[in-house]
XYZ file of C-alpha atoms in Angstrom:
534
model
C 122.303 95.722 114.985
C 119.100 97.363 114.791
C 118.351 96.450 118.575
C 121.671 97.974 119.247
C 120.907 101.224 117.345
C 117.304 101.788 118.490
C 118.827 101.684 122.247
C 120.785 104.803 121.796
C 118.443 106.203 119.821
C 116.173 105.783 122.870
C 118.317 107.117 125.006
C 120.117 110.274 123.161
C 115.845 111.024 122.365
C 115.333 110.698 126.187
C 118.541 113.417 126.626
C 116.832 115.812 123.920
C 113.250 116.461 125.752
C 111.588 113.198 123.037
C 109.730 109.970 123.170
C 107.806 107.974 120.991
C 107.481 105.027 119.004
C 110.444 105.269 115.740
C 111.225 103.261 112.604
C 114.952 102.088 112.392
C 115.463 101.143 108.752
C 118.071 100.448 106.311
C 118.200 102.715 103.655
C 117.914 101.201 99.755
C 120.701 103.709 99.000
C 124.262 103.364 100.202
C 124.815 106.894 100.203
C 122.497 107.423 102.993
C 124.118 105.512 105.736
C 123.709 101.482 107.213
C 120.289 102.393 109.358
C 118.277 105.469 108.928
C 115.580 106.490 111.851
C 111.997 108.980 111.958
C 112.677 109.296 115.515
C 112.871 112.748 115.168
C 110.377 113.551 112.907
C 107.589 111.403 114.700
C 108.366 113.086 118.206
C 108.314 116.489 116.958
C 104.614 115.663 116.056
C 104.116 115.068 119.702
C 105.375 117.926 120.922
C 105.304 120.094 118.118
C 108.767 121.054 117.689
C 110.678 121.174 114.539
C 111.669 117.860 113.207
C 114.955 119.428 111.849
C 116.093 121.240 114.296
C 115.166 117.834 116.948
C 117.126 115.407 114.477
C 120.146 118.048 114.488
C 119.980 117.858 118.342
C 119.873 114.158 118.092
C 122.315 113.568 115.690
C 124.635 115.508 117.962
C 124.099 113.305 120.900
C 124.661 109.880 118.751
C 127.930 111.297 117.404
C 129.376 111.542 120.915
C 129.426 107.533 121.131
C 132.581 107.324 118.897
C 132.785 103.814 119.736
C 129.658 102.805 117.525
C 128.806 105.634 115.184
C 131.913 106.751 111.856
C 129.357 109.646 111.073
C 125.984 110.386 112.555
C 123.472 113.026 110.177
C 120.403 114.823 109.344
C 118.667 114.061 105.997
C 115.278 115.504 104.316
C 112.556 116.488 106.466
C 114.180 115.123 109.857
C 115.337 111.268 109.416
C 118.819 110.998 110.893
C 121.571 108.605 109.117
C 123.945 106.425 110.555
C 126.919 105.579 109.519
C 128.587 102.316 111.432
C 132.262 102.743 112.622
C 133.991 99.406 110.947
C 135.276 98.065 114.394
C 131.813 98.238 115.493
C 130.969 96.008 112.904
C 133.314 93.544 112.871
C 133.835 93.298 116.643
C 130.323 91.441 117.267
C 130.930 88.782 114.966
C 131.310 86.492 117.709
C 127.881 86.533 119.032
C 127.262 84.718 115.400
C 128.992 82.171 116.434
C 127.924 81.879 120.411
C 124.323 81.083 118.914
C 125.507 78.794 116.252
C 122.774 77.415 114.724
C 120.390 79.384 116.218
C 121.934 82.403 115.495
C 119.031 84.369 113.575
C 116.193 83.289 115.779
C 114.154 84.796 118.172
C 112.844 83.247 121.541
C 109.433 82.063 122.165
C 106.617 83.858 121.804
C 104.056 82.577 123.647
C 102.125 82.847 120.121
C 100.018 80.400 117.773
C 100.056 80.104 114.260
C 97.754 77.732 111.961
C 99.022 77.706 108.612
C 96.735 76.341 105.677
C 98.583 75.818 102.513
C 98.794 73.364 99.113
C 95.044 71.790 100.519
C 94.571 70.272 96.754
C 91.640 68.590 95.309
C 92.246 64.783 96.055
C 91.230 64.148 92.367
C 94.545 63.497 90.468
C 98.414 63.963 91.280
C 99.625 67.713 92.976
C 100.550 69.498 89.262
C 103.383 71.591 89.377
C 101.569 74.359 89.721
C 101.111 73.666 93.208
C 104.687 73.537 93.744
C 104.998 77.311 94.599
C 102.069 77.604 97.554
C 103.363 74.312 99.347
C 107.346 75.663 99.240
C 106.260 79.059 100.194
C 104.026 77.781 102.758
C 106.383 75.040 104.353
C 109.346 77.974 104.122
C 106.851 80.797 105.926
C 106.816 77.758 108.640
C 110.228 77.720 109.051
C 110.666 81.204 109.409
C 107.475 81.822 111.644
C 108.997 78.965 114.190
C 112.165 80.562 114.113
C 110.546 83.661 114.856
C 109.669 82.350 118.051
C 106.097 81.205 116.766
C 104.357 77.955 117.666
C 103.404 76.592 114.013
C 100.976 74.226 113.208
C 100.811 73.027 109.632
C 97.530 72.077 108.286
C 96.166 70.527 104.985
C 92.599 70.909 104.204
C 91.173 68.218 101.933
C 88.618 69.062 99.566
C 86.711 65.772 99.591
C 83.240 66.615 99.325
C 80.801 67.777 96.429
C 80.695 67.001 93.179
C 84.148 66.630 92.255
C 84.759 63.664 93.849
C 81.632 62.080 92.133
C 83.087 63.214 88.867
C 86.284 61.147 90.147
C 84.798 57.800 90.458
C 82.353 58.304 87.239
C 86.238 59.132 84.859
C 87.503 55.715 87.135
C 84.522 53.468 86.205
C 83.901 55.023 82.637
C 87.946 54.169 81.770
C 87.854 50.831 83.363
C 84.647 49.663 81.325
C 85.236 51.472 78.796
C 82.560 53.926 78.734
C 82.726 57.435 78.158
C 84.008 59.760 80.806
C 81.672 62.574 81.803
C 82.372 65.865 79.756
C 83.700 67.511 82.992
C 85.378 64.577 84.784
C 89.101 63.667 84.934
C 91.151 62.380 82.159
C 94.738 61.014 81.591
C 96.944 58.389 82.492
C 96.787 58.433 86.246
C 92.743 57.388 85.880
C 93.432 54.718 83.706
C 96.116 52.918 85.811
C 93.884 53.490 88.891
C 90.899 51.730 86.620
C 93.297 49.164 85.706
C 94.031 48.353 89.508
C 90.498 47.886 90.623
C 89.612 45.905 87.583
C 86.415 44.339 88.308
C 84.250 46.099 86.286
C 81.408 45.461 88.719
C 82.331 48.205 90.914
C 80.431 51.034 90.966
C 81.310 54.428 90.655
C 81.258 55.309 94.259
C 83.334 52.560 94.843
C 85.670 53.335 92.575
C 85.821 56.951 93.970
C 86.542 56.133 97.514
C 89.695 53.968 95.977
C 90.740 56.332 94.168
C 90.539 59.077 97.030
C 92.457 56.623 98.674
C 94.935 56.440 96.489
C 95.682 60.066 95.318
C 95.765 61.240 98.628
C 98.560 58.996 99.746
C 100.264 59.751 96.278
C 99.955 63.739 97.323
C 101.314 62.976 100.566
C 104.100 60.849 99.334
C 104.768 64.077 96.203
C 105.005 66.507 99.367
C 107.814 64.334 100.986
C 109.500 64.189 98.352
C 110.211 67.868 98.708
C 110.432 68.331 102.078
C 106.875 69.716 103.114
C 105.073 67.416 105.648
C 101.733 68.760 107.488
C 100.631 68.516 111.357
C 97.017 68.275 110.374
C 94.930 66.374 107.517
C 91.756 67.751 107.580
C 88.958 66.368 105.463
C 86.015 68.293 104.614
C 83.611 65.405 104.194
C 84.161 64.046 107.920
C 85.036 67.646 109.788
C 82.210 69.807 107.970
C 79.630 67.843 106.818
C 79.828 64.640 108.506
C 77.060 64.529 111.826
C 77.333 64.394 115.359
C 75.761 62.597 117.898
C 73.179 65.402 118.020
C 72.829 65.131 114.338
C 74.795 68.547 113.688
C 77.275 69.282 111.066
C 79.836 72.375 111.522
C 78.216 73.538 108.577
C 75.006 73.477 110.286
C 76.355 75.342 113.167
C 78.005 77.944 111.319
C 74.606 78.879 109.175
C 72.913 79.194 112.583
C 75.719 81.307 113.993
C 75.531 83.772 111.033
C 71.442 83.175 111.108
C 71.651 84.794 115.421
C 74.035 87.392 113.320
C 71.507 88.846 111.355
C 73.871 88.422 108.451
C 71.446 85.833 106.305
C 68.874 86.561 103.917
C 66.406 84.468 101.851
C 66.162 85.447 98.133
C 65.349 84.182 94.765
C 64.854 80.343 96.814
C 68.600 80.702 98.264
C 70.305 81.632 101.689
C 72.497 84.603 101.474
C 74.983 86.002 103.331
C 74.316 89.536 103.191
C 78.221 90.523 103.163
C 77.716 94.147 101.480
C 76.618 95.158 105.210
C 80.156 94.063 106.735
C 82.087 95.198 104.085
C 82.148 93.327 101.137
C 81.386 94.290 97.269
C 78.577 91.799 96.979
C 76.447 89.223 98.698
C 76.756 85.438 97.995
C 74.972 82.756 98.074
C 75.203 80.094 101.290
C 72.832 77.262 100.680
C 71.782 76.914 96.915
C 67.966 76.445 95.737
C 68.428 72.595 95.389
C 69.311 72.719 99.112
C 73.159 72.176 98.802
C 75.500 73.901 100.450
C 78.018 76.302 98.802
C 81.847 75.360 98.777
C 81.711 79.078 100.540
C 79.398 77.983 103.399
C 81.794 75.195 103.841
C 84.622 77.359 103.851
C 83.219 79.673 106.711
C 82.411 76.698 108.944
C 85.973 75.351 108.598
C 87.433 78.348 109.424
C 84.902 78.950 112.723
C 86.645 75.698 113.276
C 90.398 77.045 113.025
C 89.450 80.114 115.223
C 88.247 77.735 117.913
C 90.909 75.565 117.634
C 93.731 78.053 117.474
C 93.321 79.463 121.113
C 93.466 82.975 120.148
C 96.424 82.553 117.776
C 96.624 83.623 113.841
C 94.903 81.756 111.020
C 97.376 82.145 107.689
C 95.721 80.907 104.343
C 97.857 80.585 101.299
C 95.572 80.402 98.217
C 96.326 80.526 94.632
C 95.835 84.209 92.915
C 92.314 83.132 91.815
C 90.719 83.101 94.862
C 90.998 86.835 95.232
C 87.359 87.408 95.827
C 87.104 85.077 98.186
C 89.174 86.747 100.505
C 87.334 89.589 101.420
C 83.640 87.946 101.550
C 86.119 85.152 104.123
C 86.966 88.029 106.209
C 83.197 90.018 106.307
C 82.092 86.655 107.273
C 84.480 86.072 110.200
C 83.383 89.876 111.127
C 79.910 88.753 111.269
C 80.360 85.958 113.410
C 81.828 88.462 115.879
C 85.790 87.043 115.118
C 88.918 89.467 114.546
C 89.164 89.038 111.058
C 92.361 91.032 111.581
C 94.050 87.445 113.241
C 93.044 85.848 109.622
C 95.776 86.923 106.539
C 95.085 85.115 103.378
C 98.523 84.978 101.125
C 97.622 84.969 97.289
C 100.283 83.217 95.566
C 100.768 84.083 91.274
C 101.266 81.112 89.419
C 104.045 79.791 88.128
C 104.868 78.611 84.597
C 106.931 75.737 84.345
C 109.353 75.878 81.177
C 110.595 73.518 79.465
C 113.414 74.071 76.431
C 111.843 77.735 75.765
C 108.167 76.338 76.246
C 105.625 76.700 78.795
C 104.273 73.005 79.818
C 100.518 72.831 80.625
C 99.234 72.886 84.144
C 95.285 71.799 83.517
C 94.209 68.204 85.502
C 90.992 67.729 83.887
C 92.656 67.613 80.463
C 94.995 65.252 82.191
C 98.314 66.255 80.186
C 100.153 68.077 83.141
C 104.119 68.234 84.355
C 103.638 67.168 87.967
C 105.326 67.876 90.944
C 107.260 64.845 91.317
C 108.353 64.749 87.483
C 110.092 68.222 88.292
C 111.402 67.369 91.728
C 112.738 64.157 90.641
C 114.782 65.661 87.084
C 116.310 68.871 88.868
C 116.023 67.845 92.673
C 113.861 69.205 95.835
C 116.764 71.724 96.993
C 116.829 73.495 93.255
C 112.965 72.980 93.331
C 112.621 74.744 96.810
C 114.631 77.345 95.979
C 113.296 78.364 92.651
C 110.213 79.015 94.092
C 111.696 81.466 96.485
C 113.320 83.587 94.205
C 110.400 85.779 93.509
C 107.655 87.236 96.327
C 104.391 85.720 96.004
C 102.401 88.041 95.219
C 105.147 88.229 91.416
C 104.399 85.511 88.818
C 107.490 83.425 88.161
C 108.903 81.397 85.748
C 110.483 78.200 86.784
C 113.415 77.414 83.883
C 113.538 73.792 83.853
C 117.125 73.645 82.123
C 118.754 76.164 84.627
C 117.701 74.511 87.717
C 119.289 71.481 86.432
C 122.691 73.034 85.856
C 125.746 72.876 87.528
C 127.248 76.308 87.407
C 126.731 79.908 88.502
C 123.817 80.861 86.882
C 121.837 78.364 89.202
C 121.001 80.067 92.189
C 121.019 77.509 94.449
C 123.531 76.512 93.403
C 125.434 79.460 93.599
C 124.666 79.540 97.367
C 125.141 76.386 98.084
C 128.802 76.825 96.969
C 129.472 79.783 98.639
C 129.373 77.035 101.858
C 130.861 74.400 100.395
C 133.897 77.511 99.514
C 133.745 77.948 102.987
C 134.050 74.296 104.422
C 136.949 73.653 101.748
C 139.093 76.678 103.244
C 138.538 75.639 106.333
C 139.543 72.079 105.271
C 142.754 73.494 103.690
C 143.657 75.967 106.886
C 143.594 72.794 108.877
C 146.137 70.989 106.820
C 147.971 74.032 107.329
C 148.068 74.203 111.081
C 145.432 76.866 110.998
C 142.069 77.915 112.299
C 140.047 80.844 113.258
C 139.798 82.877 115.737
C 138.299 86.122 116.993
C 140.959 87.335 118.918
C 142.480 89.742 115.911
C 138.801 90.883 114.004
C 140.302 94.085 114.254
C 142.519 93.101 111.053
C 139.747 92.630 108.965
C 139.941 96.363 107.841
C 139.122 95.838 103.735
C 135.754 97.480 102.758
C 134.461 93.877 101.584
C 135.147 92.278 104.966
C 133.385 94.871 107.116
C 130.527 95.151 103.863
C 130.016 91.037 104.660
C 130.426 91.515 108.415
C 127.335 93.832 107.965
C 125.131 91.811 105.699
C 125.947 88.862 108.543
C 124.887 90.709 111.399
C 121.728 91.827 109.432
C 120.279 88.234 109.452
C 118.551 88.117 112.143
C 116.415 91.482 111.141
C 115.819 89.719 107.751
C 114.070 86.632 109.587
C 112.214 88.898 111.526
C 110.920 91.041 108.707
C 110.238 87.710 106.626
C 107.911 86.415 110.172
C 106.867 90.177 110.237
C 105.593 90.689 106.322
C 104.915 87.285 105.681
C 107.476 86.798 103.046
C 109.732 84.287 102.925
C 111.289 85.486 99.598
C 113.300 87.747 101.699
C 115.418 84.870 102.931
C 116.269 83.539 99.195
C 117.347 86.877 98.278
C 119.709 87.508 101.199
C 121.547 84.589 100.818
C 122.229 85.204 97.336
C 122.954 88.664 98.592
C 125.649 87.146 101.157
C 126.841 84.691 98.670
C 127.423 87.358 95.519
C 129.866 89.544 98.410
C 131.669 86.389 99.662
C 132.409 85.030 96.286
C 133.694 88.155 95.251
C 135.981 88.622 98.226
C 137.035 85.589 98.350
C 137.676 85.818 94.337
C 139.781 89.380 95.014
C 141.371 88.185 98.447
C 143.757 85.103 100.034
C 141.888 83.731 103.516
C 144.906 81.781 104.092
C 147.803 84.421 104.148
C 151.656 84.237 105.669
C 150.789 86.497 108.183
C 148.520 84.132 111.249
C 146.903 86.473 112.758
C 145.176 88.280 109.844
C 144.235 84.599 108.474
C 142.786 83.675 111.838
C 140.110 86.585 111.173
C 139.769 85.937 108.177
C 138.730 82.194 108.855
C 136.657 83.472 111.690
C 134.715 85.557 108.773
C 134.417 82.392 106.405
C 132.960 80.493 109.679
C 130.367 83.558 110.046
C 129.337 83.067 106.861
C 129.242 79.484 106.815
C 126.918 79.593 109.737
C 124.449 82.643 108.498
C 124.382 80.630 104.803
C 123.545 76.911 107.106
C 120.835 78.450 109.081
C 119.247 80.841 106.161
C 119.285 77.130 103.506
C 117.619 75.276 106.601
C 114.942 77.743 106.769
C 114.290 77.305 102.797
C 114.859 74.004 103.470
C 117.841 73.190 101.515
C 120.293 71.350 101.794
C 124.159 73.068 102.887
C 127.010 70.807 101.399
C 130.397 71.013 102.585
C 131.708 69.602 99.212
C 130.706 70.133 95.297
């Protein structure tokens, strides 16, 4: 709809002396119209006419297409407010269902995106708290590919340093009984690994490379579980530190890239990366006085890598809300190396608390006593797990309710949507037996406020994928489908789909199959599941 309304706002500006580039938004209040425009207001800084007295003349020349426009007028400082005729409306509720399941999308772009998300420490099962970044992430994908984006999911696995060697000291110092290192790993999960290598002659490299090994495949098998699976594994240890035939590292290469830069300095015995100078609030350390490289050296070499590989396309990173400072020194380094830092956008995501009968469950691995992912996808199910996570933008903590997502009623949310389709399959099911079906051939009947209020929020779909690709925020998807189911549960609460009179119920059913289809195609984007019975 908002293609359809920028058009004539193009051309009734063209007709009025105007040009320019022009928001078309919905306004928050219903009072103000369906779509709202500053056309006028940002060509009368062009020319330097009044913005009033330009949206006046504008509003006059959208009025005269009676076909489209109810009411058509001037609010504030110049926007101009549209109100949508209801036959307008409801008459393009077929093209929903000429693009079927693809209704919603966009065609392709021609444009790359490499999306980093969950990339976990291999050193114990994925913890809840993960949950949020690898449904948010796997969900952005969604969107972004039906955006018309090429997506490319990528894990990066934080195998080197000296977490890992604190991983196979806690295996070894369990399985012989020793005592585990004051900041190693703890808990059941490192005892049942110990207990499956069990010759006590291993040493604790050994017995870190196993349990890599095995965690990794565990985190992999956790992600299934919920739907998220990744185009790319990549390990630190064998992409960014490990040599190559010119005995090189990417980490090697990157220093000497930033070195050409200008952008190091030597102080107090360590390499810095002078950051201050490209915009940062502070310098940091890149190579440590032992020698060592810092997990932020690391960092900038693996994403030198992405740029390279990505062909000119965008980097996305979605971190957890404590890596906050990293994202600016990130950027100031990619500046440095001569990069658009503007193609890199790092997502914080706010942790979530996981709660349990009133009570907030802990979330720490190195204590080892932790709800993991798998314990909560496995008691309320991936499709109420995915969902939950949805519910709130990022950038909000949120509290997942253990004891809600479990239930069966309307205070689940996902639930509540995923009824709202299985409503619509079981009228359909019961026109059927009736002799019924739909048809568009008598929309015109569907003259009740509620219809042409749903007909509305339908044809906005595809502008609500768009802005979720456009702002990065898949939360906008979760919240319009409980938007779309809240109005059809209520009509269909106040109403009768299946009526005496045929041709009214044929519209009706045609409406119920609109829905149907914008609720299948918004739940396959979240990645839940759309059941035609409950």
């Amino acid at each position: 709809m908002k293609d359809i309304i920028r058009r004539e706002v193009e051309r009734a500006l063209a007709d009025c002396g105007g040009g320019g580039g022009f928001d078309i938004e919905t306004p928050k209040r219903r009072e103000f119209g369906d779509f709202s425009t500053n056309a006028a207001m940002t060509a009368a800084k062009k020319t330097g006419g009044n913005p009033r007295e330009l949206a006046a003349s504008l509003a006059d020349a959208l009025q005269k297409n009676g076909d489209l426009f109810e009411k058509v007028e001037v609010a504030g400082p110049g926007f101009v407010n549209f109100f949508m005729k209801p036959s307008a409306v409801v008459s393009r509720l077929p093209e929903i269902q000429e693009r079927g399941e693809r209704f919603g999308s966009s065609p392709e772009r021609g444009e790359n995106v490499l999306l980093e998300f969950v990339s976990a420490n291999p050193t114990g099962p994925l913890h809840f708290g993960h949950a949020r970044g690898a449904v948010v992430g796997d969900v952005l994908g969604n969107i972004l590919e039906f955006a018309g984006y090429g997506v490319e999911r990528e894990f990066y696995i934080n195998d080197a340093g000296r977490q890992m060697e604190l991983l196979g000291e806690s295996v070894r110092a369990s399985m012989t009984g020793g005592e585990i290192p004051a900041d190693g790993y703890r808990g059941d999960y490192i005892a049942d690994i110990a207990r499956e290598i069990g010759d006590r002659e291993t040493g604790a490299a050994e017995c870190g490379k196993i349990a890599y090994e095995k965690l990794l495949r565990a985190i992999e098998d956790d992600l299934r579980l919920i739907g998220v699976e990744f185009d790319n594994w990549v390990s630190e240890k064998n992409t960014i530190h490990t040599e190559n035939d010119r005995g090189r590292t990417l980490a090697d290469g990157a220093m000497e890239a930033l070195e050409r830069a200008g952008a190091v300095k030597r102080e107090d015995g360590a390499l810095w990366f002078a950051a201050t100078e490209y915009g940062d609030s502070q310098d940091w350390v890149l190579i440590k006085k032992d020698g060592a490289p810092t997990y932020f050296m690391a960092d900038i070499a693996y994403h030198l890598n992405k740029f390279e590989r990505s062909n000119g396309g965008r980097l996305i990173n979605i971190w957890g809300a404590d890596h906050h400072s990293h994202v600016g020194r990130l950027a100031a380094a990619m500046r440095a190396l001569g990069l658009d830092d503007e193609k890199l956008k790092t997502l914080l995501i706010q942790f979530v608390r996981l709660v349990r009968d009133g009570k907030e469950e802990a979330m720490g691995k190195r204590a080892g006593s932790y709800v993991t992912l798998r314990e909560v996808a496995e008691l309320v199910g991936a499709d109420a797990t995915r969902f939950f996570l949805l519910i709130r933008a990022a950038e909000s903590h949120l509290d997942f309710d253990l004891e809600l997502a479990k239930k069966t009623s309307n205070e689940n949310p996902v639930y509540y949507v995923q009824y709202a389709h299985a409503r619509t399959a079981s009228i359909k099911r019961k026109a059927s037996q009736q002799g019924m079906s739909a048809s568009a051939e008598h929309l015109e009947l569907l003259e009740l406020a509620a219809e042409v209020e749903i007909a509305k929020t339908l044809l906005a779909f595809p502008d609500v994928v768009s802005d979720s690709a456009r702002d990065f925020a898949p939360h906008k998807v979760a919240f319009y489908l409980q938007g779309l189911a809240s109005a059809f549960h209520s009509y269909y609460n106040a109403n009768r789909v299946i009526t005496e009179d045929k041709k009214l119920s044929s519209a009706r059913l045609f409406l119920c199959e609109c829905v149907a289809t914008a609720l299948r195609n918004g739940l396959g984007l979240a990645g839940v599941g759309a059941p035609e019975r409950m």
